[in-house]
Every structure is written in structure tokens, then in C-alpha cells.
Coordinates of N, CA and C in Angstrom, one line a residue:
Chain C
X7 N 85.7 89.2 90.4 CA 85.9 88.5 91.4 C 87.4 88.3 91.7
X8 N 87.8 88.6 93.0 CA 89.2 88.5 93.4 C 89.5 87.0 93.8
X9 N 88.9 86.1 93.7 CA 89.2 84.7 94.0 C 89.3 84.5 95.5
X10 N 88.9 85.4 96.3 CA 89.1 85.2 97.8 C 87.5 85.0 98.3
X11 N 87.3 84.1 99.1 CA 85.9 83.7 99.4 C 85.8 83.8 100.9
X12 N 84.7 84.5 101.3 CA 84.4 84.7 102.7 C 83.0 84.3 103.1
X13 N 83.0 83.6 104.1 CA 81.8 83.1 104.7 C 81.6 83.2 106.2
X14 N 80.3 83.6 106.7 CA 79.1 84.1 106.0 C 79.1 85.3 105.7
X15 N 78.5 85.9 104.7 CA 78.2 87.2 104.2 C 77.7 88.1 105.2
X16 N 76.7 87.6 106.0 CA 76.1 88.4 107.0 C 75.9 87.4 108.3
X17 N 76.1 88.0 109.4 CA 75.9 87.4 110.6 C 75.3 88.3 111.6
X18 N 74.2 87.9 112.1 CA 73.6 88.5 113.5 C 73.6 87.7 114.6
X19 N 74.2 88.2 115.7 CA 74.2 87.4 116.7 C 73.9 88.6 118.1
X20 N 74.0 87.9 119.3 CA 73.7 88.7 120.6 C 75.2 88.9 121.3
X21 N 75.1 89.9 122.0 CA 76.2 90.2 122.8 C 76.7 89.0 123.7
X22 N 77.9 88.7 123.9 CA 78.4 87.6 124.7 C 78.4 86.2 123.9
X23 N 78.0 86.3 122.8 CA 78.2 85.1 121.9 C 79.6 84.8 121.3
X24 N 80.0 83.9 120.6 CA 81.0 83.6 119.7 C 80.5 83.4 118.3
X25 N 81.5 83.7 117.6 CA 81.4 83.3 116.0 C 82.6 83.1 115.4
X26 N 82.6 82.6 114.4 CA 83.7 82.1 113.6 C 83.3 82.6 112.1
X27 N 84.4 83.4 111.5 CA 84.3 83.8 110.3 C 85.4 82.8 109.4
X28 N 85.2 82.6 108.0 CA 86.1 81.8 107.4 C 86.4 82.5 106.2
X29 N 87.7 82.0 105.8 CA 88.2 82.7 104.6 C 88.9 81.5 103.8
X30 N 88.8 81.6 102.5 CA 89.5 80.8 101.6 C 90.3 81.8 100.9
X31 N 91.7 81.6 100.7 CA 92.4 82.5 99.9 C 92.4 82.3 98.4
X32 N 93.0 83.1 97.5 CA 93.0 83.1 96.2 C 94.0 81.8 96.1
X33 N 93.8 81.0 95.0 CA 94.6 79.8 94.7 C 96.0 80.2 94.5
X34 N 97.0 79.5 95.3 CA 98.4 79.9 95.2 C 98.9 81.0 96.1
X35 N 97.9 81.7 96.9 CA 98.3 82.6 97.7 C 98.7 82.1 99.1
X36 N 99.7 82.2 99.7 CA 100.2 81.6 101.0 C 99.7 82.6 102.3
X37 N 99.7 83.9 102.0 CA 99.5 84.8 103.0 C 97.8 85.2 103.2
X38 N 97.4 85.3 104.3 CA 96.1 85.8 104.6 C 96.0 86.9 105.7
X39 N 95.3 87.9 105.6 CA 95.2 88.9 106.3 C 93.8 89.2 106.7
X40 N 93.6 89.8 108.2 CA 92.4 90.0 108.4 C 92.3 91.5 108.8
X41 N 91.2 92.1 108.1 CA 91.1 93.4 108.6 C 89.4 93.7 109.2
X42 N 89.4 94.7 109.9 CA 88.1 95.2 110.6 C 87.7 96.6 110.1
X43 N 86.5 96.6 109.3 CA 86.3 97.9 109.0 C 85.0 98.3 109.6
X44 N 85.1 99.7 110.2 CA 84.0 100.2 111.0 C 84.0 101.7 110.5
X45 N 82.9 102.3 110.8 CA 82.6 103.7 110.4 C 83.5 104.5 111.2
X46 N 83.7 104.3 112.5 CA 84.5 105.3 113.3 C 86.2 105.1 113.1
X47 N 86.3 103.8 113.1 CA 87.8 103.4 113.0 C 88.5 103.2 111.8
X48 N 87.7 103.2 110.7 CA 88.2 102.9 109.3 C 88.6 101.5 109.1
X49 N 89.6 101.2 108.2 CA 90.0 99.8 108.0 C 91.3 99.7 108.8
X50 N 91.0 98.7 109.9 CA 92.1 98.4 110.8 C 92.5 96.8 110.5
X51 N 93.9 96.9 110.5 CA 94.7 95.6 110.5 C 94.6 94.8 111.6
X52 N 94.1 93.5 111.7 CA 94.1 92.6 112.6 C 95.3 91.7 112.8
X53 N 95.4 91.0 111.9 CA 96.4 89.7 112.0 C 96.8 89.3 110.5
X54 N 97.8 88.8 110.4 CA 98.5 88.0 109.2 C 98.8 86.5 109.4
X55 N 98.7 85.7 108.6 CA 99.3 84.4 108.6 C 99.9 84.3 107.3
X56 N 101.1 83.5 107.3 CA 101.5 83.0 106.1 C 101.9 81.4 106.3
X57 N 101.4 80.6 105.5 CA 101.7 79.2 105.3 C 101.5 78.7 106.7
X58 N 100.6 79.2 107.4 CA 100.1 78.4 108.6 C 100.8 79.3 109.9
X59 N 101.7 79.9 109.7 CA 102.2 80.7 110.9 C 101.9 82.3 111.0
X60 N 101.6 82.8 112.4 CA 101.3 84.0 112.5 C 102.6 84.8 112.0
X61 N 102.5 85.9 111.2 CA 103.5 86.8 110.8 C 103.2 88.1 111.3
X62 N 102.3 88.7 111.6 CA 102.1 90.0 112.2 C 100.7 90.2 112.8
X63 N 100.8 91.0 113.8 CA 99.8 91.3 114.5 C 99.4 92.8 114.5
X64 N 98.2 93.0 114.5 CA 97.9 94.6 114.6 C 97.1 94.8 115.9
X65 N 95.9 95.6 115.6 CA 94.9 95.9 116.6 C 93.9 94.9 117.0
X66 N 94.5 93.8 117.2 CA 93.4 92.4 117.5 C 93.2 92.4 119.0
X67 N 92.0 92.3 119.4 CA 91.5 92.3 120.7 C 91.7 90.7 121.3
X68 N 92.0 90.6 122.6 CA 92.6 89.3 123.1 C 91.2 88.4 123.0
X69 N 90.1 88.9 123.0 CA 88.9 88.0 122.7 C 88.6 87.6 121.3
X70 N 89.5 88.1 120.4 CA 89.7 87.6 119.0 C 90.8 86.7 118.7
X71 N 90.7 85.6 117.9 CA 91.9 84.7 117.6 C 91.7 84.2 116.3
X72 N 92.7 83.8 115.7 CA 92.7 83.4 114.2 C 93.8 82.4 113.9
X73 N 93.5 81.6 113.0 CA 94.4 80.4 112.6 C 94.4 80.2 111.1
X74 N 95.3 79.6 110.8 CA 95.5 79.3 109.4 C 95.9 77.7 109.1
X75 N 95.0 77.2 108.5 CA 95.1 75.7 108.4 C 96.0 75.3 107.3
X76 N 96.3 73.9 107.3 CA 97.2 73.3 106.3 C 96.6 73.6 104.9
X77 N 95.5 73.5 104.6 CA 94.9 73.8 103.2 C 94.9 75.4 103.0
X78 N 95.4 76.0 104.0 CA 95.6 77.7 103.7 C 94.2 78.5 104.1
X79 N 93.2 77.7 104.2 CA 92.1 78.5 104.6 C 92.4 79.1 106.1
X80 N 91.7 80.2 106.4 CA 91.9 80.7 107.7 C 90.4 81.0 108.4
X81 N 90.6 81.1 109.6 CA 89.4 81.4 110.5 C 89.7 82.5 111.4
X82 N 88.7 83.4 111.6 CA 88.7 84.2 112.6 C 87.6 84.2 113.6
X83 N 88.0 83.8 115.0 CA 87.1 83.5 116.0 C 87.0 84.8 116.9
X84 N 85.8 85.2 117.0 CA 85.3 86.4 117.7 C 84.5 85.9 119.1
X85 N 84.9 86.3 120.2 CA 84.2 85.7 121.3 C 83.8 86.8 122.4
X86 N 83.1 86.5 123.4 CA 82.4 87.3 124.2 C 82.0 88.9 123.5
X87 N 81.3 88.5 122.5 CA 81.1 89.6 121.8 C 80.3 90.8 122.2
X88 N 80.8 92.0 121.8 CA 80.3 93.3 122.5 C 79.5 94.1 121.2
X89 N 78.6 95.2 121.6 CA 78.0 95.9 120.5 C 79.1 96.3 119.6
X90 N 80.1 97.1 120.2 CA 81.1 97.7 119.3 C 81.9 96.6 118.3
X91 N 81.8 95.4 118.5 CA 82.3 94.4 117.5 C 81.5 94.5 116.2
X92 N 80.4 95.0 116.1 CA 79.9 95.1 114.9 C 80.5 95.8 113.8
X93 N 80.7 95.2 112.7 CA 81.7 95.7 111.7 C 81.7 94.8 110.4
X94 N 82.5 95.4 109.5 CA 82.6 94.4 108.3 C 84.0 93.8 108.5
X95 N 84.1 92.5 108.5 CA 85.5 91.9 108.6 C 85.8 91.4 107.3
X96 N 87.0 91.9 106.8 CA 87.7 91.4 105.5 C 88.8 90.5 105.7
X97 N 88.9 89.5 104.8 CA 89.9 88.9 104.4 C 90.7 89.1 103.3
X98 N 91.8 89.2 103.3 CA 92.8 89.4 102.1 C 93.8 88.5 102.0
X99 N 94.2 88.1 100.6 CA 95.5 87.2 100.4 C 96.3 87.7 99.5
X100 N 97.7 87.3 99.7 CA 98.6 87.7 98.7 C 99.5 86.5 98.6
X101 N 100.5 86.5 97.4 CA 101.4 85.4 97.3 C 102.5 85.1 98.3
X102 N 103.0 86.3 98.7 CA 103.9 86.3 99.8 C 103.6 86.9 100.9
X103 N 104.9 87.6 101.7 CA 104.8 88.5 102.9 C 105.3 89.7 102.6
X104 N 105.9 90.1 101.3 CA 106.7 91.3 101.5 C 105.6 92.6 100.9
X105 N 104.5 92.1 100.7 CA 103.8 93.3 100.3 C 104.2 94.3 99.2
X106 N 104.9 93.7 98.5 CA 105.4 94.6 97.2 C 104.3 94.2 96.2
X107 N 103.6 93.2 96.3 CA 102.5 93.0 95.5 C 101.1 93.5 96.1
X108 N 100.0 93.4 95.5 CA 98.9 93.9 95.9 C 98.2 92.7 96.7
X109 N 97.2 93.3 97.6 CA 96.2 92.1 98.4 C 95.0 92.1 97.6
X110 N 94.5 90.8 97.7 CA 93.4 90.5 97.1 C 92.2 90.3 98.1
X111 N 91.2 91.0 98.1 CA 90.2 91.1 99.2 C 89.1 90.4 98.9
X112 N 88.5 89.6 99.8 CA 87.1 88.9 99.7 C 86.1 90.1 100.0
X113 N 84.8 89.8 99.8 CA 83.8 90.6 99.9 C 83.3 91.1 101.3
X114 N 83.8 90.5 102.3 CA 83.6 90.6 103.7 C 82.4 89.9 104.2
X115 N 82.6 89.9 105.7 CA 81.5 89.3 106.5 C 81.0 90.4 107.4
X116 N 79.8 90.8 107.1 CA 79.1 91.8 108.1 C 78.5 91.2 109.3
X117 N 79.3 91.6 110.4 CA 78.7 91.1 111.7 C 77.9 92.2 112.4
X118 N 76.8 91.7 113.0 CA 75.8 92.6 113.7 C 75.9 91.9 115.0
X119 N 76.1 92.8 116.2 CA 75.9 92.2 117.4 C 74.7 93.0 118.1
X120 N 73.7 92.4 118.6 CA 72.6 93.1 119.2 C 72.6 92.7 120.6
Chain L
X13 N 106.2 104.5 113.0 CA 105.4 103.4 112.3 C 105.0 104.1 110.8
X14 N 104.8 103.2 109.9 CA 104.3 103.8 108.6 C 102.8 104.2 108.8
X15 N 102.4 105.2 108.1 CA 101.0 105.8 108.0 C 100.8 106.7 106.9
X16 N 99.6 106.8 106.7 CA 99.2 107.6 105.7 C 98.1 108.5 106.2
X17 N 97.9 109.5 105.5 CA 96.7 110.3 105.8 C 96.1 110.8 104.6
X18 N 94.5 110.9 104.7 CA 93.7 111.2 103.6 C 93.0 112.4 104.2
X19 N 93.4 113.7 103.8 CA 92.7 114.7 104.7 C 91.3 115.2 104.3
X20 N 90.8 114.7 103.3 CA 89.4 115.0 103.0 C 88.5 114.0 103.2
X21 N 87.3 114.2 103.6 CA 86.4 113.0 103.8 C 85.6 112.8 102.7
X22 N 85.3 113.6 101.9 CA 84.5 113.5 100.5 C 84.9 114.4 99.5
X23 N 84.9 113.9 98.3 CA 85.5 114.7 97.1 C 84.3 114.7 96.2
X24 N 83.8 115.9 95.8 CA 82.7 115.9 94.8 C 83.2 116.6 93.6
X25 N 82.9 115.9 92.6 CA 83.4 116.4 91.2 C 82.5 116.2 90.2
X26 N 82.4 116.9 89.3 CA 81.2 116.8 87.9 C 81.9 115.8 87.0
X27 N 81.0 115.0 86.4 CA 81.4 114.0 85.5 C 82.2 114.9 84.3
X28 N 83.2 114.2 83.8 CA 84.1 114.9 82.9 C 85.2 115.8 83.4
X29 N 85.1 116.2 84.6 CA 86.1 117.0 85.2 C 87.2 116.1 85.6
X30 N 88.3 116.8 85.9 CA 89.4 116.0 86.5 C 89.1 115.6 87.9
X31 N 89.6 114.4 88.4 CA 89.4 113.9 89.8 C 90.9 113.8 90.4
X32 N 91.1 114.5 91.6 CA 92.3 114.2 92.5 C 91.6 113.7 93.9
X33 N 92.4 112.7 94.5 CA 92.3 112.4 95.7 C 93.7 112.3 96.5
X34 N 93.6 113.0 97.6 CA 95.0 113.3 98.1 C 95.3 112.4 99.2
X35 N 96.7 112.2 99.2 CA 97.1 111.2 100.3 C 98.6 111.6 100.6
X36 N 98.9 111.8 101.9 CA 100.4 112.1 102.3 C 100.9 110.9 103.3
X37 N 102.0 110.6 103.2 CA 102.3 109.5 104.0 C 103.6 109.8 104.8
X38 N 103.9 108.9 105.8 CA 104.9 109.0 106.8 C 105.5 107.5 106.9
X39 N 106.8 107.5 106.4 CA 107.5 106.2 106.4 C 108.9 106.4 107.0
X40 N 109.6 105.3 107.2 CA 111.0 105.3 107.5 C 111.4 104.3 106.4
X41 N 112.4 105.1 105.4 CA 112.9 104.4 104.6 C 112.3 104.5 103.1
X42 N 112.2 103.5 102.2 CA 111.6 103.8 100.9 C 110.2 103.3 101.1
X43 N 109.3 104.4 100.6 CA 107.8 103.9 100.8 C 107.4 103.0 99.6
X44 N 106.5 102.1 100.1 CA 105.8 101.3 99.0 C 104.3 101.9 99.2
X45 N 103.8 102.3 98.1 CA 102.4 103.0 98.3 C 101.5 102.4 97.3
X46 N 100.1 102.3 97.9 CA 99.0 101.7 97.0 C 97.7 102.5 97.2
X47 N 97.0 102.4 96.1 CA 95.6 103.0 96.0 C 94.6 101.8 96.0
X48 N 93.5 101.7 96.5 CA 92.7 100.7 96.5 C 91.4 101.5 96.3
X49 N 90.2 100.8 95.7 CA 88.8 101.3 95.6 C 87.9 100.3 96.1
X50 N 87.0 101.0 96.8 CA 85.8 100.1 97.4 C 84.5 100.5 96.8
X51 N 83.8 99.7 96.2 CA 82.4 100.0 95.7 C 81.5 99.5 96.8
X52 N 80.2 100.1 96.7 CA 79.4 99.7 97.8 C 79.2 98.2 97.9
X53 N 79.2 97.7 99.2 CA 79.0 96.5 99.5 C 79.7 95.3 98.6
X54 N 81.1 95.9 98.7 CA 82.1 95.0 97.9 C 83.3 95.1 98.6
X55 N 84.5 94.2 98.4 CA 85.7 94.2 99.0 C 86.6 95.5 98.4
X56 N 87.7 95.6 98.8 CA 88.6 96.4 98.1 C 89.3 95.9 97.0
X57 N 89.6 96.8 96.0 CA 90.1 96.4 94.6 C 91.3 97.2 94.6
X58 N 92.4 96.5 94.3 CA 93.7 97.1 93.8 C 93.5 98.1 92.6
X59 N 94.0 99.4 92.7 CA 94.2 100.2 91.6 C 95.5 100.2 91.0
X60 N 96.6 100.7 92.0 CA 98.0 101.0 91.4 C 98.8 100.9 92.7
X61 N 100.2 100.9 92.2 CA 101.2 100.7 93.5 C 102.5 101.7 92.9
X62 N 103.1 102.2 93.9 CA 104.3 102.7 93.7 C 105.3 102.1 94.6
X63 N 106.3 101.5 93.8 CA 107.6 100.7 94.5 C 108.8 101.6 94.3
X64 N 109.1 102.0 93.1 CA 110.3 102.4 92.7 C 110.1 103.0 91.2
X65 N 111.1 103.7 90.8 CA 111.0 104.2 89.4 C 110.3 105.4 89.1
X66 N 109.5 105.4 88.1 CA 108.8 106.7 87.5 C 107.9 107.2 88.6
X67 N 107.9 108.5 88.8 CA 107.0 109.2 89.9 C 105.6 109.1 89.4
X68 N 105.3 108.8 88.2 CA 103.9 108.8 87.6 C 103.4 107.4 87.4
X69 N 102.6 107.0 88.1 CA 102.3 105.5 88.1 C 100.8 105.3 87.4
X70 N 100.8 104.4 86.5 CA 99.4 104.4 86.0 C 98.8 103.0 86.2
X71 N 97.3 102.9 86.6 CA 96.9 101.9 87.0 C 95.6 101.5 86.3
X72 N 94.8 100.9 87.1 CA 93.3 100.4 86.5 C 92.4 101.5 86.1
X73 N 91.3 101.3 85.1 CA 90.3 102.2 85.1 C 90.7 103.7 84.7
X74 N 91.9 103.9 84.2 CA 92.3 105.2 83.8 C 92.9 106.0 84.9
X75 N 92.9 105.5 86.2 CA 93.6 106.2 87.0 C 95.1 106.4 87.0
X76 N 95.7 107.2 87.7 CA 97.1 107.4 87.7 C 97.6 108.1 89.2
X77 N 98.6 107.8 89.6 CA 99.1 108.4 90.9 C 100.5 109.1 90.7
X78 N 100.7 110.3 91.4 CA 101.8 110.9 91.4 C 102.6 110.9 92.7
X79 N 103.8 110.2 92.7 CA 104.7 110.2 93.9 C 105.5 111.4 93.8
X80 N 105.3 112.1 94.9 CA 106.2 113.3 95.2 C 106.9 113.0 96.6
X81 N 108.4 113.0 96.5 CA 108.9 112.6 97.8 C 109.3 113.8 98.5
X82 N 109.4 115.1 98.0 CA 109.6 116.2 98.7 C 108.4 116.7 99.5
X83 N 107.2 116.3 98.9 CA 105.9 116.7 99.6 C 105.3 115.3 100.4
X84 N 105.9 114.4 100.4 CA 105.5 113.1 101.0 C 104.2 112.8 100.6
X85 N 103.8 113.0 99.2 CA 102.6 112.8 98.8 C 102.4 111.8 97.9
X86 N 101.3 111.1 97.8 CA 100.9 110.1 96.7 C 99.4 110.3 96.2
X87 N 99.2 111.3 95.4 CA 97.8 111.8 95.1 C 97.4 110.8 93.9
X88 N 96.0 110.6 93.9 CA 95.4 109.7 93.0 C 94.6 110.7 92.1
X89 N 94.8 110.5 90.8 CA 94.1 111.3 89.7 C 93.4 110.6 88.5
X90 N 92.6 111.2 88.0 CA 91.9 110.8 86.8 C 91.5 111.9 86.0
X91 N 92.0 112.3 84.7 CA 91.6 113.2 84.0 C 90.2 113.6 83.8
X92 N 89.5 112.5 83.5 CA 87.9 112.8 83.3 C 87.2 111.8 84.1
X93 N 86.7 112.4 85.2 CA 85.7 111.3 86.0 C 84.5 110.9 85.4
X94 N 84.2 109.8 85.7 CA 82.8 109.1 85.4 C 81.9 108.8 86.5
X95 N 80.7 108.8 86.3 CA 79.8 108.4 87.4 C 80.1 107.2 88.2
X96 N 80.5 106.2 87.3 CA 80.8 104.9 87.8 C 82.0 105.0 88.8
X97 N 82.8 106.1 88.9 CA 83.9 106.3 89.6 C 83.5 106.6 91.1
X98 N 82.3 106.7 91.3 CA 81.9 107.0 92.7 C 82.1 105.9 93.5
X99 N 82.8 106.0 94.7 CA 83.1 104.9 95.5 C 84.0 105.4 96.5
X100 N 84.5 104.5 97.4 CA 85.5 104.8 98.6 C 86.7 104.6 98.2
X101 N 87.8 105.4 98.3 CA 89.0 105.3 97.8 C 90.1 105.4 99.0
X102 N 90.9 104.2 99.0 CA 91.9 104.1 100.1 C 93.3 104.3 99.7
X103 N 94.0 105.0 100.4 CA 95.6 105.0 100.3 C 96.2 104.2 101.2
X104 N 97.3 103.5 101.0 CA 97.9 102.5 101.9 C 99.5 102.4 101.7
X105 N 100.0 102.1 102.8 CA 101.4 102.1 102.8 C 101.8 100.8 103.4
X106 N 102.9 100.2 102.9 CA 103.3 98.9 103.3 C 104.5 99.1 104.5
X107 N 104.3 98.2 105.4 CA 105.3 98.1 106.6 C 104.9 97.2 107.6
X108 N 105.9 96.5 108.0 CA 105.9 95.3 109.1 C 105.0 94.2 108.6
X109 N 105.2 93.8 107.4 CA 104.4 92.9 106.8 C 102.8 93.0 106.8
X110 N 102.4 94.4 106.6 CA 100.9 94.6 106.6 C 100.9 95.9 105.7
X111 N 99.6 96.2 105.4 CA 99.3 97.5 104.7 C 98.6 98.3 105.5
X112 N 99.0 99.4 106.0 CA 98.3 100.5 106.9 C 97.4 101.3 105.9
X113 N 96.0 101.3 106.1 CA 95.4 102.1 105.2 C 94.9 103.4 105.9
X114 N 94.7 104.3 104.7 CA 94.1 105.6 105.4 C 92.7 105.4 105.7
X115 N 91.9 106.5 106.2 CA 90.5 106.4 106.6 C 89.6 106.3 105.5
X116 N 90.0 106.6 104.2 CA 89.2 106.8 103.0 C 88.7 107.9 102.6
X117 N 88.4 108.2 101.3 CA 87.9 109.3 100.7 C 86.6 108.7 100.0
X118 N 85.6 109.4 100.3 CA 84.3 109.1 99.5 C 84.4 110.0 98.3
X119 N 84.2 109.4 97.2 CA 84.3 110.3 95.9 C 82.8 110.2 95.2
X120 N 82.3 111.5 95.1 CA 80.9 111.6 94.3 C 81.1 112.2 93.2
X121 N 80.9 111.5 92.0 CA 80.9 112.1 90.8 C 79.5 112.4 90.2
X122 N 79.3 113.8 90.1 CA 77.9 114.2 89.8 C 77.6 114.2 88.3
X123 N 76.5 113.6 87.8 CA 76.3 113.7 86.3 C 76.1 115.0 85.8

């Protein structure tokens, strides 16, 4: 058990809808990272937050947004969903931002868009 | 931008034989390199990392990796593979406050 909790584990929705994925980082970790894993794109970095502030942005679509709250949990919002958004979304956490330490991954939220 | 490449999609190895999963990297500056493993329906788990120091890095579950600066490689190795090592293995490099992952290698250990 990594200590990172993601909910929901599975989500099925329709095109055009909006969903929110939630992540609770490991106790004491200030950084949260979101990754998208799909068969054709592999593991793609979306966005990172550190202590409530956005620190790095990757291949995140404008239809997607995220935030980190004062209690350090994070939410990834996906809107105007398309079939191609079906993927496994991972949250990871770490103590700081330097990435000299490892990331701790949750078990993911599997999104299916029909 | 920092990146890694994992040239093989799948690695098949007989149980008890040595296992090697290849990774090459491209960075500006000193590389911070990582290996992660993903078991079915699970999140990624950290195996080992190279920051500085000895070129041979030892990690979890009997895995080790060899850093080779001249060949820009960071291959993952295990002297004797187990069936339970069957999983998806990712190489990653640190840069710009993120880890950039390779596409992953499926390892199949045949009993």
C-alpha cells in the first residue's frame, strides 16, 4: 500500500459529461502529480501541485483542470468528455518538488467514456 | 527536454534466467533516473534510482540497474527471474519538476 488514495476506482460516463477524480496524498507529502495512462500514449504527465500551488504543467487539455486544497488532497476535473479520454488516471505524491526522491502512486481511477 | 526510450515492447525470459530491460536516456545536465514496476490493476511502484555515485544501483525485489554515461543507458537487471516478476516496467527521468516515463516494457517470465 503506497498510502496514496484515489477515488473512484472505476467510472463510466457518456461523452460530453464532466467528472471529478479525487486523490489523497501520502501523509506528509506536499506534492501531487497527475498522470494519464492509455494504451496508445503510454504514461503522460498532466500536472503537478506543491502545497496548493501549480508547479508544472504537461500535456493537459484545456478541458481538464486540477487543484490542490489546503488539506493537500487534489482533484482532477475532466469536462466535455470525449471517447479518447478513456484511460487510467494516476495520482502520485512526493515529499517535495525536486524529484530526487521517488513518487508514490495510487492505484488509479479507470475512466470509461461511452 | 529530458526523455527516455525503452526500445523493446516485450521481454520474454525463462524462470531462473537473467532478466534485462533496456532503457536509454536523453538529458541536459546530470541525469536522475528511475525504474518503476506496474503489476496488473495496480499503480506504479518504485524499484530504484540513480542520482549520483556508483554506476550499479541496487533496488527492491533483487533488481539492480547499471548506469552507463558513455552509452546513455540505464538498463534494469535481475540475475534470476521469477514468474512473479511478470509485470510492466517503466524507466523514467527527472526534469522540470516531473518524471518523464518511457512507454514501458512488458516482461513475461515463463515457468
